[in-house]
JSON list of C-alpha atoms and ligand atoms in Angstrom, two decimals:
[
{"chain": "R", "resi": 427, "resn": "MET", "atom": "CA", "xyz": [9.25, 16.66, -4.65]},
{"chain": "R", "resi": 428, "resn": "THR", "atom": "CA", "xyz": [7.76, 17.31, -1.49]},
{"chain": "R", "resi": 429, "resn": "TYR", "atom": "CA", "xyz": [4.86, 14.96, 0.43]},
{"chain": "R", "resi": 430, "resn": "ASP", "atom": "CA", "xyz": [1.78, 16.42, -0.71]},
{"chain": "R", "resi": 431, "resn": "ASP", "atom": "CA", "xyz": [-1.44, 15.85, 2.19]},
{"chain": "R", "resi": 432, "resn": "GLN", "atom": "CA", "xyz": [-3.75, 16.22, 0.49]},
{"chain": "R", "resi": 433, "resn": "ASN", "atom": "CA", "xyz": [-3.56, 12.98, -1.68]},
{"chain": "R", "resi": 434, "resn": "ILE", "atom": "CA", "xyz": [-6.58, 10.22, -1.56]},
{"chain": "R", "resi": 435, "resn": "PHE", "atom": "CA", "xyz": [-4.87, 8.21, 1.34]},
{"chain": "R", "resi": 436, "resn": "ALA", "atom": "CA", "xyz": [-3.54, 11.08, 3.57]},
{"chain": "R", "resi": 437, "resn": "LYS", "atom": "CA", "xyz": [-7.35, 11.65, 3.12]},
{"chain": "R", "resi": 438, "resn": "ILE", "atom": "CA", "xyz": [-8.38, 8.05, 4.21]},
{"chain": "R", "resi": 439, "resn": "ILE", "atom": "CA", "xyz": [-5.65, 7.93, 7.06]},
{"chain": "R", "resi": 440, "resn": "ARG", "atom": "CA", "xyz": [-6.78, 10.90, 8.54]},
{"chain": "R", "resi": 441, "resn": "GLY", "atom": "CA", "xyz": [-11.42, 9.58, 7.81]},
{"chain": "R", "resi": 442, "resn": "GLU", "atom": "CA", "xyz": [-12.19, 12.63, 5.52]},
{"chain": "R", "resi": 443, "resn": "ILE", "atom": "CA", "xyz": [-13.14, 10.11, 2.78]},
{"chain": "R", "resi": 444, "resn": "PRO", "atom": "CA", "xyz": [-13.93, 6.07, 3.79]},
{"chain": "R", "resi": 445, "resn": "CYS", "atom": "CA", "xyz": [-12.12, 2.94, 2.50]},
{"chain": "R", "resi": 446, "resn": "ASP", "atom": "CA", "xyz": [-13.29, -0.48, 2.57]},
{"chain": "R", "resi": 447, "resn": "LYS", "atom": "CA", "xyz": [-10.43, -1.45, 5.59]},
{"chain": "R", "resi": 448, "resn": "VAL", "atom": "CA", "xyz": [-9.11, -5.30, 6.34]},
{"chain": "R", "resi": 449, "resn": "PHE", "atom": "CA", "xyz": [-6.36, -3.94, 9.16]},
{"chain": "R", "resi": 450, "resn": "GLU", "atom": "CA", "xyz": [-5.69, -1.30, 11.41]},
{"chain": "R", "resi": 451, "resn": "ASN", "atom": "CA", "xyz": [-3.08, -0.35, 13.96]},
{"chain": "R", "resi": 452, "resn": "ASP", "atom": "CA", "xyz": [-0.54, 2.61, 15.37]},
{"chain": "R", "resi": 453, "resn": "HIS", "atom": "CA", "xyz": [1.86, 2.10, 11.93]},
{"chain": "R", "resi": 454, "resn": "VAL", "atom": "CA", "xyz": [-0.71, 0.90, 9.35]},
{"chain": "R", "resi": 455, "resn": "LEU", "atom": "CA", "xyz": [-3.88, 0.99, 7.55]},
{"chain": "R", "resi": 456, "resn": "ALA", "atom": "CA", "xyz": [-4.72, -1.49, 4.86]},
{"chain": "R", "resi": 457, "resn": "PHE", "atom": "CA", "xyz": [-7.91, -1.62, 2.69]},
{"chain": "R", "resi": 458, "resn": "ASN", "atom": "CA", "xyz": [-9.37, -2.93, -0.37]},
{"chain": "R", "resi": 459, "resn": "ASP", "atom": "CA", "xyz": [-8.29, -1.08, -3.78]},
{"chain": "R", "resi": 460, "resn": "ILE", "atom": "CA", "xyz": [-10.84, 0.14, -5.25]},
{"chain": "R", "resi": 461, "resn": "SER", "atom": "CA", "xyz": [-10.65, -0.94, -9.02]},
{"chain": "R", "resi": 462, "resn": "PRO", "atom": "CA", "xyz": [-8.79, -3.81, -8.23]},
{"chain": "R", "resi": 463, "resn": "GLN", "atom": "CA", "xyz": [-7.38, -6.44, -10.57]},
{"chain": "R", "resi": 464, "resn": "ALA", "atom": "CA", "xyz": [-7.28, -9.46, -8.97]},
{"chain": "R", "resi": 465, "resn": "LYS", "atom": "CA", "xyz": [-9.77, -11.22, -6.88]},
{"chain": "R", "resi": 466, "resn": "ILE", "atom": "CA", "xyz": [-7.69, -10.19, -3.84]},
{"chain": "R", "resi": 467, "resn": "HIS", "atom": "CA", "xyz": [-6.10, -6.60, -4.46]},
{"chain": "R", "resi": 468, "resn": "VAL", "atom": "CA", "xyz": [-5.11, -4.94, -0.99]},
{"chain": "R", "resi": 469, "resn": "LEU", "atom": "CA", "xyz": [-3.16, -1.64, -0.14]},
{"chain": "R", "resi": 470, "resn": "VAL", "atom": "CA", "xyz": [-1.53, -1.55, 2.81]},
{"chain": "R", "resi": 471, "resn": "ILE", "atom": "CA", "xyz": [-0.35, 1.97, 3.58]},
{"chain": "R", "resi": 472, "resn": "PRO", "atom": "CA", "xyz": [1.84, 3.07, 6.30]},
{"chain": "R", "resi": 473, "resn": "LYS", "atom": "CA", "xyz": [0.08, 5.74, 8.57]},
{"chain": "R", "resi": 474, "resn": "GLY", "atom": "CA", "xyz": [3.61, 8.51, 8.10]},
{"chain": "R", "resi": 475, "resn": "ALA", "atom": "CA", "xyz": [3.59, 10.89, 5.70]},
{"chain": "R", "resi": 476, "resn": "TYR", "atom": "CA", "xyz": [6.46, 9.09, 2.79]},
{"chain": "R", "resi": 477, "resn": "ILE", "atom": "CA", "xyz": [5.86, 9.56, -1.11]},
{"chain": "R", "resi": 478, "resn": "ASP", "atom": "CA", "xyz": [6.96, 5.89, -2.03]},
{"chain": "R", "resi": 479, "resn": "ILE", "atom": "CA", "xyz": [8.85, 3.14, -0.85]},
{"chain": "R", "resi": 480, "resn": "LYS", "atom": "CA", "xyz": [12.63, 4.61, -1.20]},
{"chain": "R", "resi": 481, "resn": "ASP", "atom": "CA", "xyz": [11.38, 7.55, 0.78]},
{"chain": "R", "resi": 482, "resn": "PHE", "atom": "CA", "xyz": [9.92, 5.25, 3.98]},
{"chain": "R", "resi": 483, "resn": "ASN", "atom": "CA", "xyz": [12.57, 3.02, 3.21]},
{"chain": "R", "resi": 484, "resn": "LYS", "atom": "CA", "xyz": [15.17, 5.86, 4.02]},
{"chain": "R", "resi": 485, "resn": "ASN", "atom": "CA", "xyz": [13.48, 8.44, 6.45]},
{"chain": "R", "resi": 486, "resn": "ALA", "atom": "CA", "xyz": [10.93, 6.03, 8.41]},
{"chain": "R", "resi": 487, "resn": "SER", "atom": "CA", "xyz": [11.97, 5.45, 11.93]},
{"chain": "R", "resi": 488, "resn": "ASP", "atom": "CA", "xyz": [13.00, 1.68, 12.48]},
{"chain": "R", "resi": 489, "resn": "GLU", "atom": "CA", "xyz": [9.65, 1.35, 14.76]},
{"chain": "R", "resi": 490, "resn": "GLU", "atom": "CA", "xyz": [7.40, 2.14, 11.53]},
{"chain": "R", "resi": 491, "resn": "ILE", "atom": "CA", "xyz": [9.54, -0.03, 9.03]},
{"chain": "R", "resi": 492, "resn": "LEU", "atom": "CA", "xyz": [9.22, -3.17, 11.28]},
{"chain": "R", "resi": 493, "resn": "GLY", "atom": "CA", "xyz": [5.86, -2.58, 12.09]},
{"chain": "R", "resi": 494, "resn": "PHE", "atom": "CA", "xyz": [4.91, -1.68, 8.18]},
{"chain": "R", "resi": 495, "resn": "ASN", "atom": "CA", "xyz": [6.75, -5.19, 8.03]},
{"chain": "R", "resi": 496, "resn": "ARG", "atom": "CA", "xyz": [5.45, -7.38, 10.06]},
{"chain": "R", "resi": 497, "resn": "ALA", "atom": "CA", "xyz": [1.59, -5.84, 9.37]},
{"chain": "R", "resi": 498, "resn": "VAL", "atom": "CA", "xyz": [2.13, -6.89, 5.78]},
{"chain": "R", "resi": 499, "resn": "ALA", "atom": "CA", "xyz": [2.92, -10.78, 7.22]},
{"chain": "R", "resi": 500, "resn": "GLU", "atom": "CA", "xyz": [-0.15, -10.47, 9.38]},
{"chain": "R", "resi": 501, "resn": "ILE", "atom": "CA", "xyz": [-2.32, -8.96, 6.96]},
{"chain": "R", "resi": 502, "resn": "ILE", "atom": "CA", "xyz": [-0.78, -11.69, 4.47]},
{"chain": "R", "resi": 503, "resn": "GLU", "atom": "CA", "xyz": [-2.31, -14.75, 6.71]},
{"chain": "R", "resi": 504, "resn": "GLN", "atom": "CA", "xyz": [-5.06, -12.45, 7.19]},
{"chain": "R", "resi": 505, "resn": "LEU", "atom": "CA", "xyz": [-5.92, -13.04, 3.38]},
{"chain": "R", "resi": 506, "resn": "ASP", "atom": "CA", "xyz": [-7.23, -16.05, 1.39]},
{"chain": "R", "resi": 507, "resn": "VAL", "atom": "CA", "xyz": [-3.63, -16.17, -0.82]},
{"chain": "R", "resi": 508, "resn": "ALA", "atom": "CA", "xyz": [-1.78, -19.49, 0.21]},
{"chain": "R", "resi": 509, "resn": "GLN", "atom": "CA", "xyz": [-1.51, -20.62, -2.99]},
{"chain": "R", "resi": 510, "resn": "GLY", "atom": "CA", "xyz": [0.21, -17.50, -3.91]},
{"chain": "R", "resi": 511, "resn": "PHE", "atom": "CA", "xyz": [0.36, -14.35, -4.18]},
{"chain": "R", "resi": 512, "resn": "ARG", "atom": "CA", "xyz": [1.84, -10.85, -6.00]},
{"chain": "R", "resi": 513, "resn": "SER", "atom": "CA", "xyz": [3.60, -7.84, -4.17]},
{"chain": "R", "resi": 514, "resn": "ILE", "atom": "CA", "xyz": [3.86, -3.99, -5.94]},
{"chain": "R", "resi": 515, "resn": "ALA", "atom": "CA", "xyz": [5.32, -0.58, -5.27]},
{"chain": "R", "resi": 516, "resn": "ASN", "atom": "CA", "xyz": [5.02, 1.51, -7.96]},
{"chain": "R", "resi": 517, "resn": "SER", "atom": "CA", "xyz": [6.98, 4.39, -7.89]},
{"chain": "R", "resi": 518, "resn": "GLY", "atom": "CA", "xyz": [7.04, 7.85, -9.59]},
{"chain": "R", "resi": 519, "resn": "ASP", "atom": "CA", "xyz": [6.43, 9.07, -13.33]},
{"chain": "R", "resi": 520, "resn": "HIS", "atom": "CA", "xyz": [8.07, 5.55, -15.02]},
{"chain": "R", "resi": 521, "resn": "GLY", "atom": "CA", "xyz": [6.60, 3.64, -11.77]},
{"chain": "R", "resi": 522, "resn": "GLY", "atom": "CA", "xyz": [3.35, 4.64, -12.92]},
{"chain": "R", "resi": 523, "resn": "GLN", "atom": "CA", "xyz": [2.74, 5.54, -9.08]},
{"chain": "R", "resi": 524, "resn": "GLU", "atom": "CA", "xyz": [-1.26, 7.77, -9.13]},
{"chain": "R", "resi": 525, "resn": "VAL", "atom": "CA", "xyz": [-0.74, 8.15, -5.51]},
{"chain": "R", "resi": 526, "resn": "PRO", "atom": "CA", "xyz": [2.17, 9.67, -3.68]},
{"chain": "R", "resi": 527, "resn": "HIS", "atom": "CA", "xyz": [1.80, 8.12, -0.74]},
{"chain": "R", "resi": 528, "resn": "TYR", "atom": "CA", "xyz": [3.77, 4.92, -0.08]},
{"chain": "R", "resi": 529, "resn": "HIS", "atom": "CA", "xyz": [1.52, 1.71, -0.34]},
{"chain": "R", "resi": 530, "resn": "LEU", "atom": "CA", "xyz": [2.29, -1.96, -1.22]},
{"chain": "R", "resi": 531, "resn": "HIS", "atom": "CA", "xyz": [-0.44, -3.59, -3.74]},
{"chain": "R", "resi": 532, "resn": "LEU", "atom": "CA", "xyz": [-1.10, -7.04, -2.02]},
{"chain": "R", "resi": 533, "resn": "LEU", "atom": "CA", "xyz": [-2.24, -9.33, -5.04]},
{"chain": "R", "resi": 534, "resn": "GLY", "atom": "CA", "xyz": [-4.05, -12.54, -5.26]},
{"chain": "R", "resi": 535, "resn": "GLY", "atom": "CA", "xyz": [-6.77, -14.90, -5.13]},
{"chain": "R", "resi": 536, "resn": "GLN", "atom": "CA", "xyz": [-6.70, -16.01, -8.26]},
{"chain": "R", "resi": 537, "resn": "PRO", "atom": "CA", "xyz": [-2.86, -16.85, -11.23]},
{"chain": "R", "resi": 538, "resn": "LEU", "atom": "CA", "xyz": [-1.70, -14.29, -12.22]},
{"chain": "R", "resi": 539, "resn": "ALA", "atom": "CA", "xyz": [-0.78, -12.87, -15.39]},
{"chain": "R", "resi": 540, "resn": "ALA", "atom": "CA", "xyz": [3.13, -12.22, -16.35]},
{"chain": "R", "resi": 541, "resn": "MET", "atom": "CA", "xyz": [4.49, -9.05, -14.52]},
{"chain": "R", "resi": 542, "resn": "LEU", "atom": "CA", "xyz": [5.03, -6.35, -17.43]},
{"chain": "R", "resi": 543, "resn": "SER", "atom": "CA", "xyz": [4.10, -6.91, -20.74]},
{"chain": "R", "resi": 544, "resn": "LYS", "atom": "CA", "xyz": [6.07, -7.15, -23.44]},
{"chain": "R", "resi": 545, "resn": "ASP", "atom": "CA", "xyz": [5.18, -3.68, -25.01]},
{"chain": "H", "resi": 153, "resn": "AMP", "atom": "P1", "xyz": [-0.60, 3.21, -7.49]},
{"chain": "H", "resi": 153, "resn": "AMP", "atom": "O1", "xyz": [-1.12, 3.47, -9.10]},
{"chain": "H", "resi": 153, "resn": "AMP", "atom": "O2", "xyz": [0.63, 2.89, -7.30]},
{"chain": "H", "resi": 153, "resn": "AMP", "atom": "O3", "xyz": [-0.16, 5.18, -6.85]},
{"chain": "H", "resi": 153, "resn": "AMP", "atom": "O4", "xyz": [-2.02, 2.76, -7.05]},
{"chain": "H", "resi": 153, "resn": "AMP", "atom": "C1", "xyz": [-2.95, 3.42, -7.05]},
{"chain": "H", "resi": 153, "resn": "AMP", "atom": "C2", "xyz": [-4.02, 2.86, -6.53]},
{"chain": "H", "resi": 153, "resn": "AMP", "atom": "O5", "xyz": [-5.14, 3.03, -5.60]},
{"chain": "H", "resi": 153, "resn": "AMP", "atom": "C3", "xyz": [-5.15, 2.30, -7.65]},
{"chain": "H", "resi": 153, "resn": "AMP", "atom": "O6", "xyz": [-4.86, 0.93, -7.88]},
{"chain": "H", "resi": 153, "resn": "AMP", "atom": "C4", "xyz": [-6.33, 2.66, -7.24]},
{"chain": "H", "resi": 153, "resn": "AMP", "atom": "O7", "xyz": [-7.48, 2.27, -8.19]},
{"chain": "H", "resi": 153, "resn": "AMP", "atom": "C5", "xyz": [-6.18, 2.75, -5.51]},
{"chain": "H", "resi": 153, "resn": "AMP", "atom": "N1", "xyz": [-7.38, 4.13, -4.95]},
{"chain": "H", "resi": 153, "resn": "AMP", "atom": "C6", "xyz": [-7.32, 5.08, -5.45]},
{"chain": "H", "resi": 153, "resn": "AMP", "atom": "N2", "xyz": [-8.59, 5.96, -4.67]},
{"chain": "H", "resi": 153, "resn": "AMP", "atom": "C7", "xyz": [-8.65, 5.28, -4.45]},
{"chain": "H", "resi": 153, "resn": "AMP", "atom": "C8", "xyz": [-10.08, 4.61, -2.89]},
{"chain": "H", "resi": 153, "resn": "AMP", "atom": "N3", "xyz": [-10.15, 5.72, -2.46]},
{"chain": "H", "resi": 153, "resn": "AMP", "atom": "N4", "xyz": [-9.98, 3.78, -2.21]},
{"chain": "H", "resi": 153, "resn": "AMP", "atom": "C9", "xyz": [-8.95, 2.49, -2.89]},
{"chain": "H", "resi": 153, "resn": "AMP", "atom": "N5", "xyz": [-8.31, 2.54, -3.61]},
{"chain": "H", "resi": 153, "resn": "AMP", "atom": "C10", "xyz": [-7.78, 3.43, -4.14]}
]
């Protein structure tokens, strides 16, 4: 699978469509999810063109990977999630990934339901 540079997060990175930004540096952008699944629902994305977590962890530079993970820590500190949170990275059809640009969901601000439904 090749990276589709017309995906919605690529357009957000290029500034072609707006987002509700919560954090930005050279390597990372984070913004509120447009359809939040919890009181706090932030998406953290690398600015580089990576399809999913495997593509990112396999092909991104050490600087990008370290920068992304440090930014995630900084964003978590910035959010009101001292009582805990959940991070999720969906991938592919079985993972239910809708946008083919790697993104980490950060969910919190309330007790979260079981991670997977039983059916
Ligand atoms: P996933 O199913 O893991 O690919 O998640 C994609 C997420 O992107 C969903 O939670 C959507 O609500 C969210 N989303 C889609 N378009 C936008 C947008 N323009 N701004 C913010 N979040 C978006």
